Amino acid sequence: MNVKKAIFPVGGLGTRFLPATKALPKEMLPIVDKPLIQYAVEEAVAAGIEEFIFVTGRNKTAIEDHFDHSTELETALLTKGKEEALNLVQGMIHSPGSVSYVRQQEPAGLGHAIWCARHQIAGEPVAVLLADDLILGTPALKEMIDAYQSGNMVAVMNVPADETGSYGIVTPKDEAGQLVTIADIVEKPDPEVAQSTLAVVGRYIIEPGVFDKLAEGRKGAGGEIQLTDSLAARISDVPFLGLRFSGERFDCGSKLGFLKANIAFARSRPELRDDIEKWLANTLLSQK
Ligand code: UTP
């Protein structure tokens, strides 16, 4: 089934990254030289997405500027003959009308952010990408769209048992290859009550029925309107699958994950790999 639209919820406060996120959106934090949100958009493009819907909030205008023309910059690069840099910034511009911004007036939760985009989604399945879950290697959304037929789908991976309280946790029923049939999903269960260690990371394909559930505005874990609860409410009506994606995921909403991602992505870049590996080896050796 074709999935052509993607929602990028970027309305969160990013409190775990203060003070960096006081005036700068968390999604604009760079991994090497590219903001998190750009990686997410590029993953969506690689999966065939054609319409990009950002759900923004206060202090998020840098994201809009990032995906728009910067006439002064482009003129300056042209004048200085910096062709490569010019091509880079111009290559980020999507076709007119394919990018839209919806404002979430208050950060009432991920489910609420997605519901804010309901008028942009004319009754079709839509992808959701959380930019702070960064994936190195095979683009996860493409794997999902290739496998998607109907209903709801989430990207899943096993996490340490003491971390279930940070994730949506699914109860697996059957497994076939990368696909897991999901019997239940619970948001942030304590390790003592978690049904498994199979966690949802920030890639989803959701069907229109989820928006009907989100419209009920029920608050869940943390007093927020959670996407997880609306996915759970649809389990008896439509198929619900998890996809064990192939890439390596970094939680860039946390400081440690962000630092690890910077090192891993630097190592994946041919022009940086040797120098960063040499520096890492020397640093580690000098500790001994
Ligand atoms: P997080 O749970 O990481 O929350 O949101 P957060 O506010 O961004 O960060 P912390 O926990 O305070 O540090 C996951 C994703 O959902 C979006 C965020 O922007 C992020 O991409 N989100 C969350 C919204 O768009 N709106 C919300 O109300 C909550």
Short mmCIF file of C-alpha atoms and ligand atoms in Angstrom, two decimals:
data_model
loop_
_atom_site.label_atom_id
_atom_site.label_comp_id
_atom_site.label_asym_id
_atom_site.label_seq_id
_atom_site.Cartn_x
_atom_site.Cartn_y
_atom_site.Cartn_z
CA MET A 1 0.00 0.00 0.00
CA ASN A 2 1.28 3.48 -0.87
CA VAL A 3 2.14 5.79 2.01
CA LYS A 4 2.85 9.24 0.62
CA LYS A 5 2.49 11.56 3.61
CA ALA A 6 4.59 11.86 6.76
CA ILE A 7 4.05 13.74 9.99
CA PHE A 8 7.07 15.06 11.90
CA PRO A 9 5.99 15.99 15.45
CA VAL A 10 8.45 18.64 16.62
CA GLY A 11 6.34 20.38 19.25
CA GLY A 12 8.01 18.92 22.36
CA LEU A 13 9.90 20.98 24.93
CA GLY A 14 13.12 18.96 24.88
CA THR A 15 13.61 19.41 28.62
CA ARG A 16 16.27 16.68 28.82
CA PHE A 17 18.52 18.84 26.69
CA LEU A 18 18.29 22.15 28.53
CA PRO A 19 19.89 24.64 28.34
CA ALA A 20 20.69 23.82 24.66
CA THR A 21 16.98 23.64 23.88
CA LYS A 22 15.92 26.86 25.60
CA ALA A 23 15.89 28.81 22.33
CA LEU A 24 16.97 26.08 19.87
CA PRO A 25 14.57 23.30 18.87
CA LYS A 26 15.85 19.89 19.97
CA GLU A 27 15.28 18.67 16.43
CA MET A 28 17.85 21.21 15.15
CA LEU A 29 20.69 19.73 17.22
CA PRO A 30 23.32 18.58 14.72
CA ILE A 31 24.79 15.11 14.36
CA VAL A 32 28.15 15.89 12.73
CA ASP A 33 26.93 18.68 10.44
CA LYS A 34 23.24 17.97 9.85
CA PRO A 35 20.28 18.65 12.16
CA LEU A 36 18.31 15.68 13.46
CA ILE A 37 15.18 16.79 11.61
CA GLN A 38 17.00 16.71 8.28
CA TYR A 39 18.02 13.09 8.80
CA ALA A 40 14.35 12.26 9.46
CA VAL A 41 13.19 14.10 6.34
CA GLU A 42 15.85 12.36 4.23
CA GLU A 43 14.73 8.99 5.61
CA ALA A 44 11.17 9.85 4.59
CA VAL A 45 12.29 10.86 1.08
CA ALA A 46 14.19 7.56 0.78
CA ALA A 47 10.92 5.78 1.63
CA GLY A 48 9.00 7.56 -1.15
CA ILE A 49 7.22 10.17 0.99
CA GLU A 50 6.00 13.15 -1.04
CA GLU A 51 4.20 15.34 1.54
CA PHE A 52 5.87 16.53 4.72
CA ILE A 53 3.76 17.80 7.61
CA PHE A 54 5.58 19.32 10.56
CA VAL A 55 3.71 19.78 13.84
CA THR A 56 5.57 22.64 15.47
CA GLY A 57 5.25 24.67 18.65
CA ARG A 58 6.78 27.70 20.31
CA ASN A 59 10.44 28.43 19.49
CA LYS A 60 10.44 26.13 16.46
CA THR A 61 10.70 28.64 13.61
CA ALA A 62 14.33 27.59 12.98
CA ILE A 63 12.89 24.37 11.53
CA GLU A 64 10.75 26.27 9.01
CA ASP A 65 13.74 28.43 8.04
CA HIS A 66 15.93 25.37 7.66
CA PHE A 67 13.76 23.90 4.91
CA ASP A 68 13.21 27.20 3.10
CA HIS A 69 15.32 29.34 0.75
CA SER A 70 17.83 31.65 2.37
CA THR A 71 18.24 34.25 -0.36
CA GLU A 72 21.12 36.13 1.31
CA LEU A 73 23.06 32.90 1.95
CA GLU A 74 22.49 31.58 -1.56
CA THR A 75 23.53 34.91 -3.11
CA ALA A 76 26.65 35.04 -0.94
CA LEU A 77 27.62 31.46 -1.87
CA LEU A 78 27.06 32.23 -5.55
CA THR A 79 29.16 35.40 -5.37
CA LYS A 80 32.00 33.57 -3.60
CA GLY A 81 31.90 30.72 -6.10
CA LYS A 82 31.09 28.15 -3.39
CA GLU A 83 29.20 25.91 -5.74
CA GLU A 84 29.24 22.76 -3.62
CA ALA A 85 27.78 24.55 -0.60
CA LEU A 86 25.21 26.25 -2.83
CA ASN A 87 24.08 22.93 -4.29
CA LEU A 88 23.84 21.53 -0.76
CA VAL A 89 21.50 24.25 0.52
CA GLN A 90 19.44 24.38 -2.66
CA GLY A 91 19.11 20.58 -2.75
CA MET A 92 17.25 20.68 0.57
CA ILE A 93 14.30 22.61 -0.86
CA HIS A 94 11.24 20.47 -1.53
CA SER A 95 8.77 21.13 -4.30
CA PRO A 96 6.43 24.06 -3.56
CA GLY A 97 3.34 22.99 -1.62
CA SER A 98 4.75 19.67 -0.44
CA VAL A 99 5.76 20.98 3.00
CA SER A 100 3.25 22.25 5.54
CA TYR A 101 3.37 23.37 9.15
CA VAL A 102 0.68 22.92 11.76
CA ARG A 103 1.05 24.53 15.15
CA GLN A 104 0.46 22.54 18.33
CA GLN A 105 -0.50 25.34 20.70
CA GLU A 106 0.55 23.41 23.79
CA PRO A 107 2.79 20.36 24.16
CA ALA A 108 -0.01 18.06 25.32
CA GLY A 109 1.69 14.87 24.17
CA LEU A 110 2.75 12.98 21.06
CA GLY A 111 -0.79 11.78 20.36
CA HIS A 112 -2.09 15.33 20.59
CA ALA A 113 0.65 16.55 18.21
CA ILE A 114 -0.35 13.94 15.62
CA TRP A 115 -4.04 14.73 16.02
CA CYS A 116 -3.23 18.40 15.26
CA ALA A 117 -2.33 17.27 11.71
CA ARG A 118 -5.70 15.55 11.12
CA HIS A 119 -6.93 18.02 8.48
CA GLN A 120 -3.85 17.35 6.36
CA ILE A 121 -4.51 13.59 6.30
CA ALA A 122 -7.46 12.88 4.03
CA GLY A 123 -8.39 9.44 5.34
CA GLU A 124 -5.21 7.68 4.24
CA PRO A 125 -2.42 5.89 6.12
CA VAL A 126 0.37 8.23 7.14
CA ALA A 127 3.93 7.78 8.38
CA VAL A 128 5.12 9.39 11.62
CA LEU A 129 8.83 10.01 12.27
CA LEU A 130 10.33 11.24 15.55
CA ALA A 131 13.56 12.99 14.67
CA ASP A 132 15.23 12.28 17.99
CA ASP A 133 15.21 8.55 17.18
CA LEU A 134 18.04 8.53 14.67
CA ILE A 135 18.79 5.42 12.63
CA LEU A 136 22.16 4.65 11.08
CA GLY A 137 22.20 2.24 8.16
CA THR A 138 19.19 0.91 6.28
CA PRO A 139 16.39 3.52 6.42
CA ALA A 140 13.77 2.03 8.75
CA LEU A 141 10.75 3.76 7.23
CA LYS A 142 11.46 2.24 3.82
CA GLU A 143 11.62 -1.22 5.37
CA MET A 144 8.27 -0.53 7.00
CA ILE A 145 6.53 0.86 3.92
CA ASP A 146 7.81 -2.06 1.83
CA ALA A 147 6.21 -4.46 4.32
CA TYR A 148 3.05 -2.44 5.05
CA GLN A 149 -0.32 -3.66 3.84
CA SER A 150 -2.96 -2.21 6.15
CA GLY A 151 -3.65 -1.28 9.76
CA ASN A 152 -0.97 0.05 12.07
CA MET A 153 2.77 -0.61 12.10
CA VAL A 154 5.57 0.42 14.47
CA ALA A 155 9.35 0.02 14.38
CA VAL A 156 10.47 -2.19 17.28
CA MET A 157 13.69 -3.25 19.02
CA ASN A 158 14.58 -5.00 22.27
CA VAL A 159 15.74 -2.73 25.09
CA PRO A 160 17.36 -3.53 28.47
CA ALA A 161 14.73 -4.76 30.96
CA ASP A 162 15.30 -1.82 33.31
CA GLU A 163 14.47 0.69 30.55
CA THR A 164 10.89 -0.31 29.73
CA GLY A 165 9.61 2.74 31.60
CA SER A 166 11.00 4.96 28.84
CA TYR A 167 9.18 3.32 25.91
CA GLY A 168 5.95 2.01 24.50
CA ILE A 169 6.26 -1.74 25.10
CA VAL A 170 4.48 -4.31 22.92
CA THR A 171 3.32 -7.82 23.70
CA PRO A 172 4.40 -9.97 20.75
CA LYS A 173 2.08 -12.75 19.53
CA ASP A 174 3.77 -14.25 16.45
CA GLU A 175 6.97 -13.55 14.57
CA ALA A 176 7.80 -14.09 10.89
CA GLY A 177 11.09 -12.71 9.62
CA GLN A 178 11.31 -9.05 10.62
CA LEU A 179 7.58 -8.83 11.37
CA VAL A 180 5.98 -9.23 14.78
CA THR A 181 2.24 -9.53 15.28
CA ILE A 182 1.36 -7.39 18.28
CA ALA A 183 -1.24 -8.44 20.83
CA ASP A 184 -0.99 -5.38 23.08
CA ILE A 185 0.92 -2.16 23.65
CA VAL A 186 1.43 -0.20 26.87
CA GLU A 187 3.12 3.18 27.32
CA LYS A 188 6.09 3.32 29.71
CA PRO A 189 5.36 0.25 31.89
CA ASP A 190 7.55 -0.24 34.96
CA PRO A 191 9.98 -3.15 34.51
CA GLU A 192 8.06 -5.20 37.14
CA VAL A 193 4.87 -5.18 35.06
CA ALA A 194 6.22 -4.93 31.47
CA GLN A 195 4.97 -7.79 29.26
CA SER A 196 8.21 -7.86 27.24
CA THR A 197 11.30 -5.82 26.43
CA LEU A 198 10.20 -5.18 22.85
CA ALA A 199 10.02 -1.40 22.55
CA VAL A 200 8.62 1.00 19.97
CA VAL A 201 11.05 3.49 18.47
CA GLY A 202 9.93 6.63 16.68
CA ARG A 203 8.68 5.29 13.34
CA TYR A 204 5.00 4.53 12.80
CA ILE A 205 2.52 3.99 10.00
CA ILE A 206 -0.96 4.80 11.27
CA GLU A 207 -4.38 4.34 9.70
CA PRO A 208 -7.24 6.85 9.86
CA GLY A 209 -9.05 5.04 12.70
CA VAL A 210 -6.23 6.13 15.05
CA PHE A 211 -7.22 9.75 14.49
CA ASP A 212 -10.77 8.96 15.65
CA LYS A 213 -9.36 7.56 18.87
CA LEU A 214 -6.99 10.51 19.32
CA ALA A 215 -9.99 12.84 18.92
CA GLU A 216 -11.36 11.49 22.20
CA GLY A 217 -8.49 13.36 23.88
CA ARG A 218 -7.91 10.83 26.67
CA LYS A 219 -4.85 11.51 28.77
CA GLY A 220 -2.48 8.63 29.51
CA ALA A 221 1.02 8.19 30.96
CA GLY A 222 2.49 11.44 32.28
CA GLY A 223 -0.88 13.20 31.88
CA GLU A 224 -0.23 13.46 28.12
CA ILE A 225 -2.36 12.34 25.17
CA GLN A 226 -0.38 9.29 24.07
CA LEU A 227 -0.31 7.79 20.57
CA THR A 228 0.25 4.41 22.20
CA ASP A 229 -3.22 4.43 23.80
CA SER A 230 -4.95 5.08 20.47
CA LEU A 231 -2.91 2.33 18.79
CA ALA A 232 -3.96 -0.03 21.60
CA ALA A 233 -7.60 0.93 21.11
CA ARG A 234 -7.44 -0.16 17.44
CA ILE A 235 -5.94 -3.62 18.02
CA SER A 236 -9.23 -5.50 17.85
CA ASP A 237 -10.25 -3.71 14.61
CA VAL A 238 -7.18 -3.63 12.35
CA PRO A 239 -3.88 -5.53 11.97
CA PHE A 240 -1.06 -4.28 14.20
CA LEU A 241 2.50 -5.23 13.29
CA GLY A 242 5.95 -4.40 14.59
CA LEU A 243 8.94 -4.37 12.27
CA ARG A 244 12.38 -5.23 13.63
CA PHE A 245 14.35 -2.70 11.59
CA SER A 246 17.89 -3.45 10.41
CA GLY A 247 19.67 -0.17 11.22
CA GLU A 248 21.25 0.99 14.48
CA ARG A 249 19.12 3.37 16.51
CA PHE A 250 20.36 6.25 18.66
CA ASP A 251 18.19 8.02 21.23
CA CYS A 252 19.24 11.56 20.45
CA GLY A 253 16.72 12.95 22.94
CA SER A 254 19.18 11.84 25.63
CA LYS A 255 22.67 13.27 26.08
CA LEU A 256 24.42 9.91 25.94
CA GLY A 257 22.55 8.80 22.83
CA PHE A 258 23.32 12.12 21.15
CA LEU A 259 27.04 11.82 21.90
CA LYS A 260 27.15 8.20 20.70
CA ALA A 261 25.35 9.19 17.49
CA ASN A 262 27.87 11.92 16.75
CA ILE A 263 30.73 9.45 17.05
CA ALA A 264 28.99 6.68 15.10
CA PHE A 265 27.93 9.01 12.28
CA ALA A 266 31.41 10.58 12.13
CA ARG A 267 32.86 7.07 11.77
CA SER A 268 30.44 6.40 8.92
CA ARG A 269 31.74 9.42 6.98
CA PRO A 270 34.75 8.62 4.77
CA GLU A 271 36.29 12.11 5.20
CA LEU A 272 36.16 11.86 9.02
CA ARG A 273 36.53 8.16 9.75
CA ASP A 274 40.32 7.86 9.96
CA ASP A 275 40.82 11.00 12.05
CA ILE A 276 38.05 10.25 14.53
CA GLU A 277 39.19 6.64 14.93
CA LYS A 278 42.77 7.74 15.51
CA TRP A 279 41.64 10.30 18.07
CA LEU A 280 39.40 7.76 19.82
CA ALA A 281 42.18 5.16 19.95
CA ASN A 282 44.68 7.71 21.34
CA THR A 283 42.20 9.02 23.89
CA LEU A 284 41.35 5.53 25.10
CA LEU A 285 45.01 4.50 25.21
CA SER A 286 45.97 7.57 27.24
CA GLN A 287 43.37 6.56 29.85
CA LYS A 288 45.17 3.27 30.56
P1 UTP B 1 9.69 13.41 23.82
O1 UTP B 1 9.00 12.40 24.62
O2 UTP B 1 11.13 13.19 23.52
O3 UTP B 1 9.47 14.81 24.54
O4 UTP B 1 8.90 13.58 22.48
P2 UTP B 1 10.20 16.17 24.36
O5 UTP B 1 9.37 17.23 24.98
O6 UTP B 1 10.56 16.45 22.93
O7 UTP B 1 11.58 16.01 25.14
P3 UTP B 1 11.88 15.90 26.73
O8 UTP B 1 11.41 14.53 27.14
O9 UTP B 1 11.18 17.02 27.42
O10 UTP B 1 13.37 16.05 26.79
C1 UTP B 1 9.05 12.70 21.38
C2 UTP B 1 8.73 13.46 20.11
O11 UTP B 1 7.39 13.93 20.14
C3 UTP B 1 7.34 15.33 19.94
C4 UTP B 1 8.73 15.83 20.30
O12 UTP B 1 9.03 17.06 19.63
C5 UTP B 1 9.62 14.69 19.88
O13 UTP B 1 9.94 14.74 18.51
N1 UTP B 1 6.28 15.91 20.78
C6 UTP B 1 6.18 15.53 22.08
C7 UTP B 1 5.41 16.82 20.25
O14 UTP B 1 5.50 17.18 19.05
N2 UTP B 1 4.45 17.36 21.05
C8 UTP B 1 4.32 17.02 22.34
O15 UTP B 1 3.39 17.53 23.01
C9 UTP B 1 5.19 16.07 22.88
#
